[in-house]
mmCIF file of N, CA and C in Angstrom:
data_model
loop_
_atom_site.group_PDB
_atom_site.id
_atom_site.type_symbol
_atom_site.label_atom_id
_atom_site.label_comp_id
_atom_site.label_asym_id
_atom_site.label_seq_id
_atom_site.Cartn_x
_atom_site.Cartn_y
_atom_site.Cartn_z
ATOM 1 N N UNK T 1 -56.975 15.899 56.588
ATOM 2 C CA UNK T 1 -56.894 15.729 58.019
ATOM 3 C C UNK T 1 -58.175 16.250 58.679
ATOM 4 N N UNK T 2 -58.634 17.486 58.238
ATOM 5 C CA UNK T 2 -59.892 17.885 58.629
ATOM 6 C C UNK T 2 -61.049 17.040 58.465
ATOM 7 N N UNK T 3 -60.821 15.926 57.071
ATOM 8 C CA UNK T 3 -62.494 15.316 57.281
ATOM 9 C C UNK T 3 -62.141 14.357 58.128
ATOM 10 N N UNK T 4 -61.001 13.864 58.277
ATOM 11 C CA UNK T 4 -60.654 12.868 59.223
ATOM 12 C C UNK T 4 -60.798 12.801 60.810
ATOM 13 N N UNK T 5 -61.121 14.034 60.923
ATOM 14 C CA UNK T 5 -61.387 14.455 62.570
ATOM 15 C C UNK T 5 -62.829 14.955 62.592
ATOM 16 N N UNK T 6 -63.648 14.526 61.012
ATOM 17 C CA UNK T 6 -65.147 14.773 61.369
ATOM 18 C C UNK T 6 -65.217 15.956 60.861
ATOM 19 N N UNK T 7 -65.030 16.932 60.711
ATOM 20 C CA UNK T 7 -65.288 18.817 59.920
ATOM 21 C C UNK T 7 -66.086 18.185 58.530
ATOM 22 N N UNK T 8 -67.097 18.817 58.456
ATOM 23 C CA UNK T 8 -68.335 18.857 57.468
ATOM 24 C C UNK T 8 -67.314 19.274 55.890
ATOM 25 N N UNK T 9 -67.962 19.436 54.835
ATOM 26 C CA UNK T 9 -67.321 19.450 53.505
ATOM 27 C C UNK T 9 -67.030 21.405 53.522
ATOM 28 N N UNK T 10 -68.372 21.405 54.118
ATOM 29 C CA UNK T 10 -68.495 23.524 53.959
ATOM 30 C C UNK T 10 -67.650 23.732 55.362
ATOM 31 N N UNK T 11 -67.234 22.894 56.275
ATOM 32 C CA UNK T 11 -66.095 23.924 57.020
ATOM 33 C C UNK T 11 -64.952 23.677 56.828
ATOM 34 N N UNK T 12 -64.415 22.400 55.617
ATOM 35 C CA UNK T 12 -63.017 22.684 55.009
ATOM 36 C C UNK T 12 -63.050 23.702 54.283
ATOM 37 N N UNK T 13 -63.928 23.795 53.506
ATOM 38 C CA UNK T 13 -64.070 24.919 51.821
ATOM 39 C C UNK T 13 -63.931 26.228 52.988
ATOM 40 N N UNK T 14 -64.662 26.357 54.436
ATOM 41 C CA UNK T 14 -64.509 27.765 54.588
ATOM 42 C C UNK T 14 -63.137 28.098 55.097
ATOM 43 N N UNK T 15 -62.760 27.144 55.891
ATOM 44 C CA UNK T 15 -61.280 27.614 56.192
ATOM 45 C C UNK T 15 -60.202 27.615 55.384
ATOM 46 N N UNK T 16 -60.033 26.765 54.539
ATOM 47 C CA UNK T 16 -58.980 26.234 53.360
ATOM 48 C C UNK T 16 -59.245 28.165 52.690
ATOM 49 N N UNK T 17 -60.534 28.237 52.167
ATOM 50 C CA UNK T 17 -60.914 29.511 51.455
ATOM 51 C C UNK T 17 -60.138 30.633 52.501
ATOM 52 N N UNK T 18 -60.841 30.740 53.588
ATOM 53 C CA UNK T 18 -60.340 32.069 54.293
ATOM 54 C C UNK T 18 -58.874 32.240 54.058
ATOM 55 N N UNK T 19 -58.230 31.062 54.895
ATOM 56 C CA UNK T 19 -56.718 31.144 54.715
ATOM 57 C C UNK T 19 -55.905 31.570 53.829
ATOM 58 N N UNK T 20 -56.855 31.327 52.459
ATOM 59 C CA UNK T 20 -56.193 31.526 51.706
ATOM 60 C C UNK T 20 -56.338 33.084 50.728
ATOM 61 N N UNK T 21 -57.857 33.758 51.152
ATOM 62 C CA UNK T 21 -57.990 35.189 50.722
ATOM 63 C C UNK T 21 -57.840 36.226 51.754
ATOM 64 N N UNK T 22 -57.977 35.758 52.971
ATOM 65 C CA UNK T 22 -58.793 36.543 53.702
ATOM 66 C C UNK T 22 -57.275 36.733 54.659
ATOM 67 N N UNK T 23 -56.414 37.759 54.535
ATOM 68 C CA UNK T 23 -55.145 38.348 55.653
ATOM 69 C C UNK T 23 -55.123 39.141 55.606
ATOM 70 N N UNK T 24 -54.982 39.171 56.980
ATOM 71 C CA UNK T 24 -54.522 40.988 57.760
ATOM 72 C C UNK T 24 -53.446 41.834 57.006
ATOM 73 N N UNK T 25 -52.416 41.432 56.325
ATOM 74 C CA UNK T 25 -51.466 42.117 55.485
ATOM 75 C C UNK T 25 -52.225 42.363 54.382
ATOM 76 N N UNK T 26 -52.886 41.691 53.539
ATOM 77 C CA UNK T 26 -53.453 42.237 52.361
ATOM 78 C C UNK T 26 -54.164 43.221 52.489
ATOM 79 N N UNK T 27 -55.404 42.921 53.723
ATOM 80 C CA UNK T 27 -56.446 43.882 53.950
ATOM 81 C C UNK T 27 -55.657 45.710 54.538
ATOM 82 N N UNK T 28 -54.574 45.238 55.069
ATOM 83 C CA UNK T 28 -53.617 46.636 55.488
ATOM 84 C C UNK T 28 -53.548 47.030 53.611
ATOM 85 N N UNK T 29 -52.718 46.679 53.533
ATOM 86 C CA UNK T 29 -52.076 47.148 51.566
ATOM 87 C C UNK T 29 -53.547 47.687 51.188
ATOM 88 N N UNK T 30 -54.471 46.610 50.957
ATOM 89 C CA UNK T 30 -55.609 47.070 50.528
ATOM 90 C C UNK T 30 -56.014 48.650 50.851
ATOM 91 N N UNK T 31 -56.267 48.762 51.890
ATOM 92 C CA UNK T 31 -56.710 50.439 52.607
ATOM 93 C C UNK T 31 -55.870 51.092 52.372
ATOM 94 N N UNK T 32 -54.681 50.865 52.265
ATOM 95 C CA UNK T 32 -53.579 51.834 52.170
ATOM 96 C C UNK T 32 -53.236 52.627 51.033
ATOM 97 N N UNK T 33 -53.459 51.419 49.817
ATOM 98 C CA UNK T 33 -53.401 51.933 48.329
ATOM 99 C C UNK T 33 -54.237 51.986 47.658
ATOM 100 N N UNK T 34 -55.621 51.080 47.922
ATOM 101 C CA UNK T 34 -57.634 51.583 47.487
ATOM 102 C C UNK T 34 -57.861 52.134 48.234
ATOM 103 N N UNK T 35 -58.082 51.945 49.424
ATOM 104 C CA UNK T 35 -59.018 53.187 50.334
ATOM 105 C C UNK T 35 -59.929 52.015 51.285
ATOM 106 N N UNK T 36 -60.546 52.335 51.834
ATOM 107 C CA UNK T 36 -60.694 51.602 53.161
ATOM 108 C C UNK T 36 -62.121 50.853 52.719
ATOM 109 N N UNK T 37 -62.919 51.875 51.625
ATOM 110 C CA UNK T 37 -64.383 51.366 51.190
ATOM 111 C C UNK T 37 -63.842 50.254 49.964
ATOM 112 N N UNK T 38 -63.180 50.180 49.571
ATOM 113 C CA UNK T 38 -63.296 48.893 48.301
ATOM 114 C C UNK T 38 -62.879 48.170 49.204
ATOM 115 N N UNK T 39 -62.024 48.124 50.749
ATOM 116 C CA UNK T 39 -61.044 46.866 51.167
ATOM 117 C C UNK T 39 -62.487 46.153 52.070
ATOM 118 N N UNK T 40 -63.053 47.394 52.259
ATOM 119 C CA UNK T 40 -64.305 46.895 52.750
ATOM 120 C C UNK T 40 -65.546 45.846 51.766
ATOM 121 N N UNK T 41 -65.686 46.476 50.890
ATOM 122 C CA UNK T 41 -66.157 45.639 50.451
ATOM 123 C C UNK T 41 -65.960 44.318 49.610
ATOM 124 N N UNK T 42 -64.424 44.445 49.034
ATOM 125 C CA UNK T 42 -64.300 42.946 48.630
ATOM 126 C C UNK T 42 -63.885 42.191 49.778
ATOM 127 N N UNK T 43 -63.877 42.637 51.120
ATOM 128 C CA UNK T 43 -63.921 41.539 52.070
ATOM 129 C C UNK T 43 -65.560 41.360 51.944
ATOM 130 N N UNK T 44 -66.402 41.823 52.117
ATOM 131 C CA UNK T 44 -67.807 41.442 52.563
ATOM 132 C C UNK T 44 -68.069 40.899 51.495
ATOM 133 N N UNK T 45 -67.870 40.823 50.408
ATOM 134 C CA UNK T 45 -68.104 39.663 49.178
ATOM 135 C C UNK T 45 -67.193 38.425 48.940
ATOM 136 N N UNK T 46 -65.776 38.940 49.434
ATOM 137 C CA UNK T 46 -65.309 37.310 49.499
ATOM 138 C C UNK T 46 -65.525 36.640 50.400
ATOM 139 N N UNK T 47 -66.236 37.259 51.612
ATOM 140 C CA UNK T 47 -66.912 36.559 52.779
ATOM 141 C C UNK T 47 -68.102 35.488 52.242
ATOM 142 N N UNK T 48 -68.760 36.426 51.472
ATOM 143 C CA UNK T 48 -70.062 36.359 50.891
ATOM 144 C C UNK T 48 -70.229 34.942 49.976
ATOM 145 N N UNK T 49 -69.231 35.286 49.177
ATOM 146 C CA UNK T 49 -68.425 33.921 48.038
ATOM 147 C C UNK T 49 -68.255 32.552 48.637
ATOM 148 N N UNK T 50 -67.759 32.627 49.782
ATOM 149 C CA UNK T 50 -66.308 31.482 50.532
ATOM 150 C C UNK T 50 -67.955 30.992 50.977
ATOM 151 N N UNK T 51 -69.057 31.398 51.706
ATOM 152 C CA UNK T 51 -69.828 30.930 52.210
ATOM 153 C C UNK T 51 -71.036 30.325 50.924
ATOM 154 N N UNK T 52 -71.451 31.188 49.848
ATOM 155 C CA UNK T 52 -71.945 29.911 48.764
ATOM 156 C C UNK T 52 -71.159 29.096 48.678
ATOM 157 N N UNK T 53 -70.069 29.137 48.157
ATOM 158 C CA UNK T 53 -69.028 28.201 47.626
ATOM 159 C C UNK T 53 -69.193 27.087 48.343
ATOM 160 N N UNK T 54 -69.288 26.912 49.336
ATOM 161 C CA UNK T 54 -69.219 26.021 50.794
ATOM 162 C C UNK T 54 -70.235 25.530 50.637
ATOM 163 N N UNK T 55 -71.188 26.454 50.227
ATOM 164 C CA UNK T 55 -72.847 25.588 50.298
ATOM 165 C C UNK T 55 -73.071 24.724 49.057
ATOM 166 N N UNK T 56 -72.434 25.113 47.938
ATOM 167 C CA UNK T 56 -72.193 24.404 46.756
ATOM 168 C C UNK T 56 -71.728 23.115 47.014
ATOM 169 N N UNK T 57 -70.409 23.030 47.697
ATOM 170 C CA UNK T 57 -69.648 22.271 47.909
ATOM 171 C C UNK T 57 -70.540 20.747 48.454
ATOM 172 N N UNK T 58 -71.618 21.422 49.235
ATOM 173 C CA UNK T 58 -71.921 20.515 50.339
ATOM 174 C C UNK T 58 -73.015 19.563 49.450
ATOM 175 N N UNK T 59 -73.397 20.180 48.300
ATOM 176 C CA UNK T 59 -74.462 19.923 47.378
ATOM 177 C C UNK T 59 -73.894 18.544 46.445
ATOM 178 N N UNK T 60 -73.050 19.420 45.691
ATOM 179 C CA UNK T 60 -72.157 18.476 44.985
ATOM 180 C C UNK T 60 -71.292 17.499 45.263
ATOM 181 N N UNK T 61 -70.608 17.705 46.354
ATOM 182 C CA UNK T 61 -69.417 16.693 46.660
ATOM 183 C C UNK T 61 -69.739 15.821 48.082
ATOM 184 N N UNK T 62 -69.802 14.876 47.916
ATOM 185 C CA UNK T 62 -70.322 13.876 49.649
ATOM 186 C C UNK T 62 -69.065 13.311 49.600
ATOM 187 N N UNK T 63 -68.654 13.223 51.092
ATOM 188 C CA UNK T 63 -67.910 13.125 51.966
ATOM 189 C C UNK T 63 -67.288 11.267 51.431
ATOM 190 N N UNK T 64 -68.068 10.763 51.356
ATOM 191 C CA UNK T 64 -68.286 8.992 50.473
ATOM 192 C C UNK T 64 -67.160 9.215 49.568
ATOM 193 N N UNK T 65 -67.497 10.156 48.406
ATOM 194 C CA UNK T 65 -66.645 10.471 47.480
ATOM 195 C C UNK T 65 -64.790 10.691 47.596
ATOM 196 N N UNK T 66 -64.814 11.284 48.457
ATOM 197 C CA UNK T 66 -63.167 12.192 49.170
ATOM 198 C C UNK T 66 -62.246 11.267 49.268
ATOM 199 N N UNK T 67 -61.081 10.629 48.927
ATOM 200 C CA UNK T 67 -60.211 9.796 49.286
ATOM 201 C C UNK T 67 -59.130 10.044 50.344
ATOM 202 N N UNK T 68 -59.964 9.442 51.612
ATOM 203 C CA UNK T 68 -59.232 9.763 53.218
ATOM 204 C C UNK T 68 -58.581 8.381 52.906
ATOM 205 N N UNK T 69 -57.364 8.342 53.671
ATOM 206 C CA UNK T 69 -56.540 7.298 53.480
ATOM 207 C C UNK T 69 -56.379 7.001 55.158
ATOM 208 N N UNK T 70 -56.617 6.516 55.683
ATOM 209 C CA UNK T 70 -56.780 6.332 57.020
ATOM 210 C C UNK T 70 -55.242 5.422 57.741
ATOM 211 N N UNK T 71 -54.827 5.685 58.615
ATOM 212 C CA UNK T 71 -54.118 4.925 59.469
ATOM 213 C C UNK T 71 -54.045 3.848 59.649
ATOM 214 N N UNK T 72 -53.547 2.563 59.505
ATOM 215 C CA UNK T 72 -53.704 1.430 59.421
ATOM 216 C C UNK T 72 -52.666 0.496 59.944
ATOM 217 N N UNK T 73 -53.142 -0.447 61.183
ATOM 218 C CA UNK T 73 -52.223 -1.298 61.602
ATOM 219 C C UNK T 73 -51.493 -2.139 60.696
ATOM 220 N N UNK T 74 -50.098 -1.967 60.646
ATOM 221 C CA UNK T 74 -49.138 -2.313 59.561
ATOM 222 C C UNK T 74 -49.010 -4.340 59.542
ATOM 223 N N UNK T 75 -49.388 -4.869 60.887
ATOM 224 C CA UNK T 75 -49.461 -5.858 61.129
ATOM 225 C C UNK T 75 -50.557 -6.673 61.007
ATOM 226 N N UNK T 76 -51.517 -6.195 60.725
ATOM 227 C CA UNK T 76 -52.781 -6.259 60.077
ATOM 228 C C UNK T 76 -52.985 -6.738 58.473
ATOM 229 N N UNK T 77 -52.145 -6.361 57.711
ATOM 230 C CA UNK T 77 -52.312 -5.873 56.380
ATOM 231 C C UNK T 77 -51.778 -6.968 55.817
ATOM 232 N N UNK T 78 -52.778 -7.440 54.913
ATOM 233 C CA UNK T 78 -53.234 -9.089 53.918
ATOM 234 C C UNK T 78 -53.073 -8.495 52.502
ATOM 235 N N UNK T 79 -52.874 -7.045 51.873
ATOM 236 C CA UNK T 79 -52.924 -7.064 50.688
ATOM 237 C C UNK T 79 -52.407 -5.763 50.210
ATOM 238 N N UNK T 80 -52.750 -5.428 48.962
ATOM 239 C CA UNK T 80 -52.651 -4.069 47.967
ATOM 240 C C UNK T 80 -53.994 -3.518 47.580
ATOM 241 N N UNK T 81 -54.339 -2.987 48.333
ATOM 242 C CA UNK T 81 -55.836 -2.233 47.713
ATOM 243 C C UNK T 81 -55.937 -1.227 46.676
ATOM 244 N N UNK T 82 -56.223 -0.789 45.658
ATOM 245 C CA UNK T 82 -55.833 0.042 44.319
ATOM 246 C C UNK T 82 -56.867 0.575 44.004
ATOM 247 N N UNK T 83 -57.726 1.571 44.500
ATOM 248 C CA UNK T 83 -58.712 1.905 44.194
ATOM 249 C C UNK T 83 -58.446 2.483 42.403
ATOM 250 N N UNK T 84 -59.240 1.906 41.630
ATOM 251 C CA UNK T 84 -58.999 2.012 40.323
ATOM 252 C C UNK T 84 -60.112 3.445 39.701
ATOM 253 N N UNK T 85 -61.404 3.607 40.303
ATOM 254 C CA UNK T 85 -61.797 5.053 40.677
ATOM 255 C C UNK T 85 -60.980 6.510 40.410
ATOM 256 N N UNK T 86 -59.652 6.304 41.207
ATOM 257 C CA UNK T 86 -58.896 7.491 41.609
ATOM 258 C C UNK T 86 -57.939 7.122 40.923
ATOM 259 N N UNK T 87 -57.320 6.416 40.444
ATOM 260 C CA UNK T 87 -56.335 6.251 39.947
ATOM 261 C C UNK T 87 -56.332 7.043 38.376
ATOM 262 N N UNK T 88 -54.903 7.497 38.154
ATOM 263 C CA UNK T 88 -54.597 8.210 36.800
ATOM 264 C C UNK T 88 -53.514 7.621 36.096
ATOM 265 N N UNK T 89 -53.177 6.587 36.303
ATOM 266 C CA UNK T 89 -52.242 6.049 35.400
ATOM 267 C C UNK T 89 -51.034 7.217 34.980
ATOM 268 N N UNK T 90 -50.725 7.556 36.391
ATOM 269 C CA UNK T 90 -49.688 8.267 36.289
ATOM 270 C C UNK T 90 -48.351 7.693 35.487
ATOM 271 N N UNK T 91 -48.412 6.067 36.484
ATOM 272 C CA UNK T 91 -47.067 5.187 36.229
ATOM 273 C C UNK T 91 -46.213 5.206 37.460
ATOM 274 N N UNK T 92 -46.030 6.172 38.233
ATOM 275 C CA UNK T 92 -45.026 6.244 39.148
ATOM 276 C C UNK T 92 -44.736 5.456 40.259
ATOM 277 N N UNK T 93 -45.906 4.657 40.482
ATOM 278 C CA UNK T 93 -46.139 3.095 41.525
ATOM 279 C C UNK T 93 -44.889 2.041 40.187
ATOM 280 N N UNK T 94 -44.726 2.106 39.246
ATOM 281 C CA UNK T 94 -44.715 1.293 38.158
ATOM 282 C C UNK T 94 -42.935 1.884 38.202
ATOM 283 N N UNK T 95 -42.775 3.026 37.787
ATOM 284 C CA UNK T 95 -41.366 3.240 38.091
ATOM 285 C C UNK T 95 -40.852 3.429 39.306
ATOM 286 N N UNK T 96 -41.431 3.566 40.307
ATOM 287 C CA UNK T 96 -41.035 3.368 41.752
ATOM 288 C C UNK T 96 -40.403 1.898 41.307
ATOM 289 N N UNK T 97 -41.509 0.828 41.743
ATOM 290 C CA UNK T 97 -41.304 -0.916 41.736
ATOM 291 C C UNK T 97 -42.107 -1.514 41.084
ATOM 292 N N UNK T 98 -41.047 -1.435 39.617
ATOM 293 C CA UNK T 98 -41.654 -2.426 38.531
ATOM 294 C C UNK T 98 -41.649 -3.495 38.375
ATOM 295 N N UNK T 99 -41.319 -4.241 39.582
ATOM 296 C CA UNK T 99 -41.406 -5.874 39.610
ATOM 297 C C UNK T 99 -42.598 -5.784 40.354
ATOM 298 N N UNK T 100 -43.254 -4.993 41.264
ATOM 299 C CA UNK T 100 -44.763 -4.963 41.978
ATOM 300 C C UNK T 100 -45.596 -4.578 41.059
ATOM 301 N N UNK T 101 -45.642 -3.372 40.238
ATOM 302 C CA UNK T 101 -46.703 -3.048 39.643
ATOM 303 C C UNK T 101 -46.876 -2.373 37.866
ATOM 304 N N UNK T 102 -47.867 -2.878 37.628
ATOM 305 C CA UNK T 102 -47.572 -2.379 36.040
ATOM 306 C C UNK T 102 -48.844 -1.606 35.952
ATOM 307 N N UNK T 103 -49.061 -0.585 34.658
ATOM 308 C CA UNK T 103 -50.105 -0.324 34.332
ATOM 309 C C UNK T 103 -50.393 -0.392 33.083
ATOM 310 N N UNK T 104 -51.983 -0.957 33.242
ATOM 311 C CA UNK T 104 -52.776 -1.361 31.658
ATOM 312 C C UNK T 104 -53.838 -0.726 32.073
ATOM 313 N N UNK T 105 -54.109 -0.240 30.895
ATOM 314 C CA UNK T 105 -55.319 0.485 30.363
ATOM 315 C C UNK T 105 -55.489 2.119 31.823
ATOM 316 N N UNK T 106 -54.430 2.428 31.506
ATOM 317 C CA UNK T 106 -54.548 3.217 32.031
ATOM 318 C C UNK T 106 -54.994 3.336 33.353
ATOM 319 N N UNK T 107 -54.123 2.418 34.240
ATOM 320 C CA UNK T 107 -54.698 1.760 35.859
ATOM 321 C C UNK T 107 -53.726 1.374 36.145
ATOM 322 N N UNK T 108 -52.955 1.022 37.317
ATOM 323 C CA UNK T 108 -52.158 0.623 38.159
ATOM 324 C C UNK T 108 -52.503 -0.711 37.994
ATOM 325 N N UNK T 109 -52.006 -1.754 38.388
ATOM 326 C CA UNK T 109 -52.288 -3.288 38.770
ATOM 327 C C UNK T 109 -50.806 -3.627 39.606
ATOM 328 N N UNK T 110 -51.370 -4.297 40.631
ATOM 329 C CA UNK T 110 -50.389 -5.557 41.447
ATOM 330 C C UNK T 110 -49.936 -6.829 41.011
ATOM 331 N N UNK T 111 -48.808 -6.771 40.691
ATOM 332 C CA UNK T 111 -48.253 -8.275 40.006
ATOM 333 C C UNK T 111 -48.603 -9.321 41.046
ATOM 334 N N UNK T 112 -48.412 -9.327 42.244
ATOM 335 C CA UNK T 112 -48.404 -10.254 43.168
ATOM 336 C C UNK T 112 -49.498 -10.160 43.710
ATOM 337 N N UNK T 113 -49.761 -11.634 44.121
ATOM 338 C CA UNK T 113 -50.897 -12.205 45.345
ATOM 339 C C UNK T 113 -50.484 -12.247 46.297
ATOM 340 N N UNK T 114 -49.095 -12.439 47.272
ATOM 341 C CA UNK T 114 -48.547 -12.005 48.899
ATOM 342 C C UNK T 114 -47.743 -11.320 48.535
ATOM 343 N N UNK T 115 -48.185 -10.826 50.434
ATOM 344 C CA UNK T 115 -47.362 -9.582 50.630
ATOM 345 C C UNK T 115 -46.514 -10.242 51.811
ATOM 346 N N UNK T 116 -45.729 -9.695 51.633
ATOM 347 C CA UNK T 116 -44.586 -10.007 52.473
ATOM 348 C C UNK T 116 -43.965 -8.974 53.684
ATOM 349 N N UNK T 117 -43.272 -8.698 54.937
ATOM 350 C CA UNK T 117 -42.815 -7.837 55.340
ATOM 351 C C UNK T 117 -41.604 -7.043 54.529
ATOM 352 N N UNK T 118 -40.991 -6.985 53.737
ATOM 353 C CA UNK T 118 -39.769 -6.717 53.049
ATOM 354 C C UNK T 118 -41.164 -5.884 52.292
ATOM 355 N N UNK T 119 -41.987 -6.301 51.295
ATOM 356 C CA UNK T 119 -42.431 -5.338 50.500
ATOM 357 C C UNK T 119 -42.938 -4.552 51.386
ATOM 358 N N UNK T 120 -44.043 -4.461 52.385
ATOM 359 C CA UNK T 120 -44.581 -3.881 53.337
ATOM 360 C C UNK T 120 -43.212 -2.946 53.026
ATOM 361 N N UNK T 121 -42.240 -2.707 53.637
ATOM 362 C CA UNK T 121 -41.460 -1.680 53.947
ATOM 363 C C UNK T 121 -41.100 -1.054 52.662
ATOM 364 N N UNK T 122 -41.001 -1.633 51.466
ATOM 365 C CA UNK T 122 -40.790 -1.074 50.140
ATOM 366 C C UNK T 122 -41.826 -0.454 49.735
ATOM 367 N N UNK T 123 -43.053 -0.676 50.222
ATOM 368 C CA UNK T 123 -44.718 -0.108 49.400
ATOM 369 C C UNK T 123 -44.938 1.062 50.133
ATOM 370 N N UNK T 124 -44.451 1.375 51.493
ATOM 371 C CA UNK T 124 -44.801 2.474 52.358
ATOM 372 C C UNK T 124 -44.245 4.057 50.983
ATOM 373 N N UNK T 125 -43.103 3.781 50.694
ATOM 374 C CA UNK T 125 -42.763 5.165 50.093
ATOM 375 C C UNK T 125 -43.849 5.322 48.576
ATOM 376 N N UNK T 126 -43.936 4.021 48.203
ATOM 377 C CA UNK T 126 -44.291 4.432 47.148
ATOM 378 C C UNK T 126 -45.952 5.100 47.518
ATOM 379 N N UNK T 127 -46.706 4.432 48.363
ATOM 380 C CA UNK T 127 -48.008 4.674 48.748
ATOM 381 C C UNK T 127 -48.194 6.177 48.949
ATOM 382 N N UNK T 128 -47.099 6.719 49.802
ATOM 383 C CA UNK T 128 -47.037 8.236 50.255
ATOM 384 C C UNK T 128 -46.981 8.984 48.996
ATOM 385 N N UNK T 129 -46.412 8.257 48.355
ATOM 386 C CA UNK T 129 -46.360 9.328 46.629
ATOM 387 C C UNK T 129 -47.321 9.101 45.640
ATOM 388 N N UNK T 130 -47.905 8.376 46.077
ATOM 389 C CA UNK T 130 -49.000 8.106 45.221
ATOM 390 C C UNK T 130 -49.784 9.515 44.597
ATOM 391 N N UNK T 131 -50.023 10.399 43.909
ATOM 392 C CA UNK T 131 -50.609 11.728 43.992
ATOM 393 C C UNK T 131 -51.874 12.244 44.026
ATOM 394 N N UNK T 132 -52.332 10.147 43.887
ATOM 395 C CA UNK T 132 -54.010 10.736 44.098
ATOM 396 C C UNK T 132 -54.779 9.752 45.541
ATOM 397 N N UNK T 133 -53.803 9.268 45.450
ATOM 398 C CA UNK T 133 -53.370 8.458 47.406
ATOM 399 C C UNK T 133 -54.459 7.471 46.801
ATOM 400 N N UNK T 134 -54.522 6.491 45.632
ATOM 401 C CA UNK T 134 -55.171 5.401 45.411
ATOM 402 C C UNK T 134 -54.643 4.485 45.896
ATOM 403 N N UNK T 135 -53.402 4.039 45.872
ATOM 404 C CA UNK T 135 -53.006 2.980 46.643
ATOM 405 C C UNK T 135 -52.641 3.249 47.959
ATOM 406 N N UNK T 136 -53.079 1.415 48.731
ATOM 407 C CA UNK T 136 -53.161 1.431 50.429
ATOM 408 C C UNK T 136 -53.153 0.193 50.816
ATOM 409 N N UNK T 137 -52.658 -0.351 51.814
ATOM 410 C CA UNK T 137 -53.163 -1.562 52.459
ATOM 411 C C UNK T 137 -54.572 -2.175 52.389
ATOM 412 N N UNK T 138 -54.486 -3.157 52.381
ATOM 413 C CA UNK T 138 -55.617 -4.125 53.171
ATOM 414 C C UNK T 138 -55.773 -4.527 54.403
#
């Protein structure tokens, strides 16, 4: 949702990161049962961390890469798009609706050439479960 509203790659990594080391309850416990100088300083190094990390991030991973699945007028939509990239041949598009989709060679595939409104409403659940959000409209 964050790259989707535009936030750079290093200000997901920093907030996703903070949120997830950086609380006022830990940092209390911390002082309480180390002492106030270690709580001090593994904050100023996981500060320290969360901000390479971020800069790493920004190095290695482009935004191109990220699979945003975007919003899409439902009345619009001519097809099954399957990015085969992201896909893991989980199967679960396949045991969801195995008359829509099979997988070979370790890939998802669409049995059908139209789409219909009836599938439209059958493809929505499976799309949401998708776990690596490869499949989507056209």
């Amino acid at each position: 949702m964050l790259l989707k509203k535009g936030a750079s790659i290093a200000n997901v990594v920093i907030i996703l990161s903070a949120w997830a080391v950086i609380k006022v309850p830990m940092l209390a416990n911390e002082a309480k049962f180390l002492g106030v100088q270690f709580m001090g300083i593994r904050w100023i190094l996981t500060v320290i961390a969360i901000i390479i990390i971020a800069y790493l991030m920004t190095i290695f991973v482009k935004k191109k890469d990220i699979p945003v699945q975007d919003e899409q007028d439902i009345g619009k939509v001519t097809g099954i798009d399957i990015k085969e990239q992201y896909c893991i041949g989980c199967g679960l598009c396949e045991k969801l609706l195995p008359r829509h989709f099979e997988v070979i060679d370790k890939k998802a595939k669409w049995k059908e050439s139209i789409l219909n409104d009836v599938q439209i409403d059958e493809l929505k659940p499976v799309i949401a479960k998708c776990p690596v959000k490869a499949i989507g409209f056209k």
